[in-house]
């Protein structure tokens, strides 16, 4: 077991997974505190490094592309302080940090974990239900349905559309863009095959935000939704017209096997304490509906 304890948080590696617990000090970013404990399986890790500095250093965990729905949603745009896979290291703990990195690297070599992209999520994403008020509205997600409500900052045209409620099957993709400079950020939900054309300020399926403290929490909502959508790198199913009867039967069996594997994965996450009883039940229902 390799462990490192800092004000910024605690990391522990048992050879099979890295358990990341955020600190509760005043300076710890709100996103990390809201996200809570994260368990990263070794199969999701691409590498680890320690970057020493004059006032300490930084321990970094690099995940495989596509393994984590939060990183998929953020697309490299999370501030350093909000990134759960970075840990500020006290100067006196540099040796411990280097030992931690060596242990992770050794395990990756022994287990021959590939560092390339994945075609499925290896982390479950943020826990639900989630509700965040930021910018011109409030977005809530319970694992099956997204709701958006408006406030006094909302443009009249958008507000006139009323409260929005989107069942998960009606969502094809999610866009999260942080505020940069004078450009406002947004969280947007798109129907399958839809291309965004309406500015977020007027789009009834988007929250526009302005760069305040709570805004990064909307990335958690984006990640929670994305974790329950098909992975963007998942192999595309063949069209019915292209399948012979034998191929169709084979494809159906493959889909059936994939769903059974997903149920087993959910059960393992539940037993490991990663998913609560409510989250497990909601995710299980979503999978069973696809049979």
mmCIF file of C-alpha atoms in Angstrom:
data_model
loop_
_atom_site.group_PDB
_atom_site.id
_atom_site.type_symbol
_atom_site.label_atom_id
_atom_site.label_comp_id
_atom_site.label_asym_id
_atom_site.label_seq_id
_atom_site.Cartn_x
_atom_site.Cartn_y
_atom_site.Cartn_z
ATOM 1 C CA UNK A 1 0.000 0.000 0.000
ATOM 2 C CA UNK A 2 1.323 3.420 -0.998
ATOM 3 C CA UNK A 3 -0.309 6.420 0.683
ATOM 4 C CA UNK A 4 0.248 10.141 0.736
ATOM 5 C CA UNK A 5 -1.572 12.602 2.997
ATOM 6 C CA UNK A 6 -1.749 16.313 2.182
ATOM 7 C CA UNK A 7 -3.974 19.261 3.061
ATOM 8 C CA UNK A 8 -5.125 19.110 -0.548
ATOM 9 C CA UNK A 9 -6.295 15.517 -0.106
ATOM 10 C CA UNK A 10 -5.267 11.882 0.344
ATOM 11 C CA UNK A 11 -4.204 9.361 -2.283
ATOM 12 C CA UNK A 12 -3.874 5.623 -1.575
ATOM 13 C CA UNK A 13 -2.792 2.876 -3.980
ATOM 14 C CA UNK A 14 -3.375 -0.789 -3.156
ATOM 15 C CA UNK A 15 -2.016 -2.275 -6.374
ATOM 16 C CA UNK A 16 -5.387 -2.462 -8.110
ATOM 17 C CA UNK A 17 -6.884 1.008 -7.727
ATOM 18 C CA UNK A 18 -6.044 4.515 -6.577
ATOM 19 C CA UNK A 19 -8.435 5.956 -4.012
ATOM 20 C CA UNK A 20 -8.529 9.763 -4.128
ATOM 21 C CA UNK A 21 -10.150 11.653 -1.246
ATOM 22 C CA UNK A 22 -10.256 15.471 -1.484
ATOM 23 C CA UNK A 23 -9.165 17.567 1.470
ATOM 24 C CA UNK A 24 -11.637 19.640 3.452
ATOM 25 C CA UNK A 25 -9.388 22.644 3.944
ATOM 26 C CA UNK A 26 -10.667 26.045 2.884
ATOM 27 C CA UNK A 27 -8.476 26.213 -0.215
ATOM 28 C CA UNK A 28 -9.679 22.928 -1.774
ATOM 29 C CA UNK A 29 -11.698 23.594 -4.923
ATOM 30 C CA UNK A 30 -15.488 23.318 -4.650
ATOM 31 C CA UNK A 31 -15.684 20.925 -7.605
ATOM 32 C CA UNK A 32 -13.364 18.416 -5.916
ATOM 33 C CA UNK A 33 -15.223 18.646 -2.624
ATOM 34 C CA UNK A 34 -18.568 18.144 -4.384
ATOM 35 C CA UNK A 35 -17.269 15.235 -6.470
ATOM 36 C CA UNK A 36 -16.019 13.526 -3.320
ATOM 37 C CA UNK A 37 -14.040 10.308 -3.227
ATOM 38 C CA UNK A 38 -12.930 8.855 -6.556
ATOM 39 C CA UNK A 39 -11.722 5.284 -7.061
ATOM 40 C CA UNK A 40 -9.591 4.942 -10.188
ATOM 41 C CA UNK A 41 -8.994 1.339 -11.341
ATOM 42 C CA UNK A 42 -5.466 0.663 -12.511
ATOM 43 C CA UNK A 43 -6.848 -0.253 -15.955
ATOM 44 C CA UNK A 44 -7.918 3.403 -16.378
ATOM 45 C CA UNK A 45 -4.441 4.818 -15.659
ATOM 46 C CA UNK A 46 -2.038 5.821 -18.418
ATOM 47 C CA UNK A 47 0.723 7.152 -16.169
ATOM 48 C CA UNK A 48 1.759 9.070 -13.056
ATOM 49 C CA UNK A 49 4.331 11.780 -12.413
ATOM 50 C CA UNK A 50 5.702 14.050 -9.718
ATOM 51 C CA UNK A 51 6.704 17.575 -10.652
ATOM 52 C CA UNK A 52 8.910 19.144 -7.938
ATOM 53 C CA UNK A 53 8.752 22.869 -7.377
ATOM 54 C CA UNK A 54 10.345 25.564 -5.241
ATOM 55 C CA UNK A 55 7.432 25.549 -2.797
ATOM 56 C CA UNK A 56 6.609 21.881 -3.000
ATOM 57 C CA UNK A 57 5.448 20.048 -6.049
ATOM 58 C CA UNK A 58 2.533 18.431 -7.814
ATOM 59 C CA UNK A 59 1.559 14.791 -8.099
ATOM 60 C CA UNK A 60 -0.321 14.040 -11.303
ATOM 61 C CA UNK A 61 -2.284 11.030 -12.440
ATOM 62 C CA UNK A 62 -2.802 10.697 -16.185
ATOM 63 C CA UNK A 63 -5.853 8.713 -17.242
ATOM 64 C CA UNK A 64 -6.390 6.943 -20.525
ATOM 65 C CA UNK A 65 -8.399 8.987 -23.029
ATOM 66 C CA UNK A 66 -12.076 8.162 -22.733
ATOM 67 C CA UNK A 67 -11.792 6.371 -19.373
ATOM 68 C CA UNK A 68 -13.380 9.087 -17.222
ATOM 69 C CA UNK A 69 -16.620 10.887 -18.180
ATOM 70 C CA UNK A 70 -15.553 13.995 -16.230
ATOM 71 C CA UNK A 71 -12.370 14.420 -18.257
ATOM 72 C CA UNK A 72 -14.346 13.582 -21.395
ATOM 73 C CA UNK A 73 -16.817 16.371 -20.614
ATOM 74 C CA UNK A 74 -14.149 18.907 -19.619
ATOM 75 C CA UNK A 75 -11.885 18.281 -22.651
ATOM 76 C CA UNK A 76 -8.809 19.486 -20.792
ATOM 77 C CA UNK A 77 -10.412 22.744 -19.680
ATOM 78 C CA UNK A 78 -10.675 22.150 -15.920
ATOM 79 C CA UNK A 79 -8.638 24.615 -13.833
ATOM 80 C CA UNK A 80 -5.672 22.963 -12.073
ATOM 81 C CA UNK A 81 -7.293 23.448 -8.672
ATOM 82 C CA UNK A 82 -10.472 21.674 -9.823
ATOM 83 C CA UNK A 83 -8.690 18.686 -11.377
ATOM 84 C CA UNK A 84 -9.173 15.684 -9.049
ATOM 85 C CA UNK A 85 -6.135 13.978 -10.590
ATOM 86 C CA UNK A 86 -3.646 16.543 -9.297
ATOM 87 C CA UNK A 87 -2.375 16.800 -5.715
ATOM 88 C CA UNK A 88 -0.323 19.651 -4.239
ATOM 89 C CA UNK A 89 2.671 18.180 -2.378
ATOM 90 C CA UNK A 90 4.405 19.660 0.664
ATOM 91 C CA UNK A 91 8.208 20.010 0.165
ATOM 92 C CA UNK A 92 8.859 17.564 3.004
ATOM 93 C CA UNK A 93 6.792 14.870 1.251
ATOM 94 C CA UNK A 94 8.630 14.857 -2.074
ATOM 95 C CA UNK A 95 10.200 11.459 -1.361
ATOM 96 C CA UNK A 96 6.811 9.937 -0.561
ATOM 97 C CA UNK A 97 5.378 11.341 -3.787
ATOM 98 C CA UNK A 98 8.226 9.845 -5.827
ATOM 99 C CA UNK A 99 7.691 6.469 -4.129
ATOM 100 C CA UNK A 100 3.959 6.674 -4.940
ATOM 101 C CA UNK A 101 4.732 7.316 -8.612
ATOM 102 C CA UNK A 102 7.193 4.403 -8.715
ATOM 103 C CA UNK A 103 4.592 2.045 -7.240
ATOM 104 C CA UNK A 104 1.968 3.051 -9.820
ATOM 105 C CA UNK A 105 4.414 2.795 -12.730
ATOM 106 C CA UNK A 106 5.627 -0.619 -11.576
ATOM 107 C CA UNK A 107 2.049 -1.907 -11.317
ATOM 108 C CA UNK A 108 1.251 -0.618 -14.812
ATOM 109 C CA UNK A 109 4.244 -2.519 -16.201
ATOM 110 C CA UNK A 110 3.497 -5.724 -14.306
ATOM 111 C CA UNK A 111 -0.173 -5.710 -15.315
ATOM 112 C CA UNK A 112 0.706 -4.588 -18.860
ATOM 113 C CA UNK A 113 -1.996 -1.924 -18.797
ATOM 114 C CA UNK A 114 -2.199 -0.193 -22.204
ATOM 115 C CA UNK A 115 -1.938 3.591 -22.186
ATOM 116 C CA UNK A 116 -4.071 4.093 -25.297
ATOM 117 C CA UNK A 117 -7.682 5.330 -25.454
ATOM 118 C CA UNK A 118 -10.638 3.252 -24.297
ATOM 119 C CA UNK A 119 -13.985 2.684 -25.993
ATOM 120 C CA UNK A 120 -15.937 2.548 -22.724
ATOM 121 C CA UNK A 121 -15.959 4.454 -19.475
ATOM 122 C CA UNK A 122 -13.886 2.805 -16.754
ATOM 123 C CA UNK A 123 -15.123 5.194 -14.030
ATOM 124 C CA UNK A 124 -18.803 5.624 -13.140
ATOM 125 C CA UNK A 125 -18.836 9.425 -13.182
ATOM 126 C CA UNK A 126 -20.234 11.774 -10.513
ATOM 127 C CA UNK A 127 -22.922 10.454 -8.186
ATOM 128 C CA UNK A 128 -26.543 11.430 -8.769
ATOM 129 C CA UNK A 129 -28.874 13.118 -8.029
ATOM 130 C CA UNK A 130 -27.111 16.375 -8.828
ATOM 131 C CA UNK A 131 -28.487 19.910 -8.838
ATOM 132 C CA UNK A 132 -26.522 23.061 -9.629
ATOM 133 C CA UNK A 133 -27.675 26.672 -9.774
ATOM 134 C CA UNK A 134 -25.408 28.889 -11.846
ATOM 135 C CA UNK A 135 -25.742 31.646 -14.404
ATOM 136 C CA UNK A 136 -29.244 31.951 -15.810
ATOM 137 C CA UNK A 137 -30.770 28.786 -14.367
ATOM 138 C CA UNK A 138 -30.731 25.565 -12.372
ATOM 139 C CA UNK A 139 -30.034 22.148 -13.857
ATOM 140 C CA UNK A 140 -30.842 18.896 -12.061
ATOM 141 C CA UNK A 141 -30.172 15.290 -13.052
ATOM 142 C CA UNK A 142 -31.447 12.216 -11.223
ATOM 143 C CA UNK A 143 -29.890 9.574 -13.449
ATOM 144 C CA UNK A 144 -32.892 9.295 -15.753
ATOM 145 C CA UNK A 145 -34.145 12.822 -16.443
ATOM 146 C CA UNK A 146 -32.641 16.299 -16.834
ATOM 147 C CA UNK A 147 -34.599 19.353 -15.726
ATOM 148 C CA UNK A 148 -33.801 23.008 -16.357
ATOM 149 C CA UNK A 149 -35.430 25.943 -14.569
ATOM 150 C CA UNK A 150 -34.872 29.658 -15.117
ATOM 151 C CA UNK A 151 -34.228 32.699 -12.936
ATOM 152 C CA UNK A 152 -34.303 36.492 -13.197
ATOM 153 C CA UNK A 153 -31.140 36.505 -15.343
ATOM 154 C CA UNK A 154 -32.764 34.422 -18.084
ATOM 155 C CA UNK A 155 -33.634 36.089 -21.380
ATOM 156 C CA UNK A 156 -37.389 36.452 -21.868
ATOM 157 C CA UNK A 157 -37.412 34.332 -25.040
ATOM 158 C CA UNK A 158 -35.796 31.428 -23.215
ATOM 159 C CA UNK A 159 -37.879 31.874 -20.078
ATOM 160 C CA UNK A 160 -41.085 31.846 -22.122
ATOM 161 C CA UNK A 161 -40.331 28.220 -23.084
ATOM 162 C CA UNK A 162 -40.904 27.313 -19.433
ATOM 163 C CA UNK A 163 -39.301 24.602 -17.352
ATOM 164 C CA UNK A 164 -37.597 21.965 -19.486
ATOM 165 C CA UNK A 165 -37.582 18.236 -18.778
ATOM 166 C CA UNK A 166 -35.461 15.903 -20.906
ATOM 167 C CA UNK A 167 -35.599 12.104 -20.483
ATOM 168 C CA UNK A 168 -32.149 10.598 -20.935
ATOM 169 C CA UNK A 169 -33.092 8.700 -24.144
ATOM 170 C CA UNK A 170 -33.825 12.068 -25.791
ATOM 171 C CA UNK A 171 -30.269 13.308 -25.184
ATOM 172 C CA UNK A 172 -27.678 12.554 -27.848
ATOM 173 C CA UNK A 173 -24.743 14.609 -26.581
ATOM 174 C CA UNK A 174 -23.643 17.144 -23.970
ATOM 175 C CA UNK A 175 -21.491 20.260 -24.387
ATOM 176 C CA UNK A 176 -19.701 21.997 -21.509
ATOM 177 C CA UNK A 177 -17.647 25.099 -22.177
ATOM 178 C CA UNK A 178 -16.106 27.171 -19.330
ATOM 179 C CA UNK A 179 -16.121 30.959 -19.313
ATOM 180 C CA UNK A 180 -12.965 32.304 -20.937
ATOM 181 C CA UNK A 181 -12.153 35.994 -20.761
ATOM 182 C CA UNK A 182 -15.243 37.952 -21.788
ATOM 183 C CA UNK A 183 -16.891 34.875 -23.303
ATOM 184 C CA UNK A 184 -19.584 33.296 -21.134
ATOM 185 C CA UNK A 185 -19.595 29.562 -20.585
ATOM 186 C CA UNK A 186 -22.458 27.150 -21.079
ATOM 187 C CA UNK A 187 -23.821 23.662 -20.512
ATOM 188 C CA UNK A 188 -25.959 22.414 -23.390
ATOM 189 C CA UNK A 189 -27.939 19.228 -24.060
ATOM 190 C CA UNK A 190 -28.525 18.183 -27.661
ATOM 191 C CA UNK A 191 -30.962 15.709 -29.175
ATOM 192 C CA UNK A 192 -29.445 12.790 -31.133
ATOM 193 C CA UNK A 193 -28.073 14.088 -34.425
ATOM 194 C CA UNK A 194 -28.766 17.719 -33.498
ATOM 195 C CA UNK A 195 -26.261 20.480 -34.204
ATOM 196 C CA UNK A 196 -26.228 23.532 -31.920
ATOM 197 C CA UNK A 197 -27.326 26.685 -33.745
ATOM 198 C CA UNK A 198 -29.077 28.795 -31.120
ATOM 199 C CA UNK A 199 -26.769 30.779 -28.799
ATOM 200 C CA UNK A 200 -26.876 29.376 -25.217
ATOM 201 C CA UNK A 201 -28.369 32.677 -24.058
ATOM 202 C CA UNK A 202 -31.589 31.820 -25.928
ATOM 203 C CA UNK A 203 -31.428 28.017 -26.039
ATOM 204 C CA UNK A 204 -34.005 26.421 -23.655
ATOM 205 C CA UNK A 205 -31.797 23.322 -23.441
ATOM 206 C CA UNK A 206 -28.734 25.258 -22.261
ATOM 207 C CA UNK A 207 -27.526 26.998 -19.099
ATOM 208 C CA UNK A 208 -25.379 30.083 -19.712
ATOM 209 C CA UNK A 209 -22.940 31.050 -16.943
ATOM 210 C CA UNK A 210 -20.566 33.899 -16.302
ATOM 211 C CA UNK A 211 -17.385 32.676 -14.605
ATOM 212 C CA UNK A 212 -18.373 32.546 -10.933
ATOM 213 C CA UNK A 213 -17.361 30.106 -8.192
ATOM 214 C CA UNK A 214 -20.102 27.510 -8.732
ATOM 215 C CA UNK A 215 -19.846 27.395 -12.525
ATOM 216 C CA UNK A 216 -17.351 24.474 -12.726
ATOM 217 C CA UNK A 217 -19.909 22.299 -10.908
ATOM 218 C CA UNK A 218 -21.875 22.212 -14.153
ATOM 219 C CA UNK A 219 -19.054 20.042 -15.522
ATOM 220 C CA UNK A 220 -20.110 17.423 -12.955
ATOM 221 C CA UNK A 221 -23.654 17.445 -14.354
ATOM 222 C CA UNK A 222 -22.264 17.081 -17.883
ATOM 223 C CA UNK A 223 -20.117 14.146 -16.769
ATOM 224 C CA UNK A 224 -22.966 12.413 -14.913
ATOM 225 C CA UNK A 225 -25.110 12.557 -18.058
ATOM 226 C CA UNK A 226 -22.285 11.488 -20.371
ATOM 227 C CA UNK A 227 -21.522 8.477 -18.153
ATOM 228 C CA UNK A 228 -25.011 7.183 -18.977
ATOM 229 C CA UNK A 229 -24.846 7.833 -22.730
ATOM 230 C CA UNK A 230 -23.106 5.600 -25.282
ATOM 231 C CA UNK A 231 -19.350 6.136 -25.213
ATOM 232 C CA UNK A 232 -18.284 8.387 -28.132
ATOM 233 C CA UNK A 233 -15.579 5.874 -29.137
ATOM 234 C CA UNK A 234 -17.805 2.791 -28.867
ATOM 235 C CA UNK A 235 -18.000 0.763 -32.084
ATOM 236 C CA UNK A 236 -20.994 1.806 -34.161
ATOM 237 C CA UNK A 237 -23.605 -0.930 -34.552
ATOM 238 C CA UNK A 238 -24.147 -2.210 -38.079
ATOM 239 C CA UNK A 239 -27.363 -1.138 -39.802
ATOM 240 C CA UNK A 240 -30.126 -3.770 -40.064
ATOM 241 C CA UNK A 241 -29.988 -3.650 -43.869
ATOM 242 C CA UNK A 242 -26.334 -4.647 -43.811
ATOM 243 C CA UNK A 243 -26.892 -7.686 -41.625
ATOM 244 C CA UNK A 244 -27.751 -11.164 -42.748
ATOM 245 C CA UNK A 245 -29.964 -13.202 -40.455
ATOM 246 C CA UNK A 246 -26.905 -14.864 -38.992
ATOM 247 C CA UNK A 247 -25.133 -11.553 -38.514
ATOM 248 C CA UNK A 248 -28.228 -10.070 -36.921
ATOM 249 C CA UNK A 249 -28.429 -12.948 -34.469
ATOM 250 C CA UNK A 250 -24.722 -12.599 -33.738
ATOM 251 C CA UNK A 251 -25.109 -8.838 -33.213
ATOM 252 C CA UNK A 252 -28.069 -9.329 -30.896
ATOM 253 C CA UNK A 253 -26.097 -11.873 -28.877
ATOM 254 C CA UNK A 254 -23.158 -9.450 -28.736
ATOM 255 C CA UNK A 255 -25.407 -6.627 -27.516
ATOM 256 C CA UNK A 256 -26.938 -8.984 -24.975
ATOM 257 C CA UNK A 257 -23.479 -9.997 -23.737
ATOM 258 C CA UNK A 258 -22.408 -6.336 -23.528
ATOM 259 C CA UNK A 259 -25.431 -5.494 -21.408
ATOM 260 C CA UNK A 260 -24.754 -8.472 -19.136
ATOM 261 C CA UNK A 261 -21.140 -7.294 -18.749
ATOM 262 C CA UNK A 262 -22.398 -3.823 -17.881
ATOM 263 C CA UNK A 263 -24.688 -5.281 -15.221
ATOM 264 C CA UNK A 264 -21.755 -7.195 -13.737
ATOM 265 C CA UNK A 265 -19.622 -4.039 -13.736
ATOM 266 C CA UNK A 266 -22.373 -2.100 -11.980
ATOM 267 C CA UNK A 267 -22.678 -4.873 -9.408
ATOM 268 C CA UNK A 268 -18.933 -4.769 -8.755
ATOM 269 C CA UNK A 269 -18.992 -0.975 -8.371
ATOM 270 C CA UNK A 270 -21.921 -1.300 -5.958
ATOM 271 C CA UNK A 271 -20.163 -3.967 -3.887
ATOM 272 C CA UNK A 272 -17.003 -1.849 -3.808
ATOM 273 C CA UNK A 273 -18.984 1.086 -2.422
ATOM 274 C CA UNK A 274 -18.449 3.280 -5.475
ATOM 275 C CA UNK A 275 -22.196 3.335 -6.264
ATOM 276 C CA UNK A 276 -24.855 3.931 -3.630
ATOM 277 C CA UNK A 277 -27.941 1.714 -3.463
ATOM 278 C CA UNK A 278 -30.015 4.394 -5.242
ATOM 279 C CA UNK A 279 -27.414 4.969 -7.971
ATOM 280 C CA UNK A 280 -27.052 1.220 -8.529
ATOM 281 C CA UNK A 281 -30.816 0.776 -8.809
ATOM 282 C CA UNK A 282 -31.173 3.661 -11.280
ATOM 283 C CA UNK A 283 -28.258 2.480 -13.445
ATOM 284 C CA UNK A 284 -29.537 -1.096 -13.359
ATOM 285 C CA UNK A 285 -32.990 0.030 -14.525
ATOM 286 C CA UNK A 286 -31.425 1.966 -17.422
ATOM 287 C CA UNK A 287 -29.491 -1.123 -18.565
ATOM 288 C CA UNK A 288 -32.461 -3.462 -18.231
ATOM 289 C CA UNK A 289 -34.586 -1.125 -20.377
ATOM 290 C CA UNK A 290 -32.140 -1.698 -23.252
ATOM 291 C CA UNK A 291 -32.638 -5.494 -23.305
#
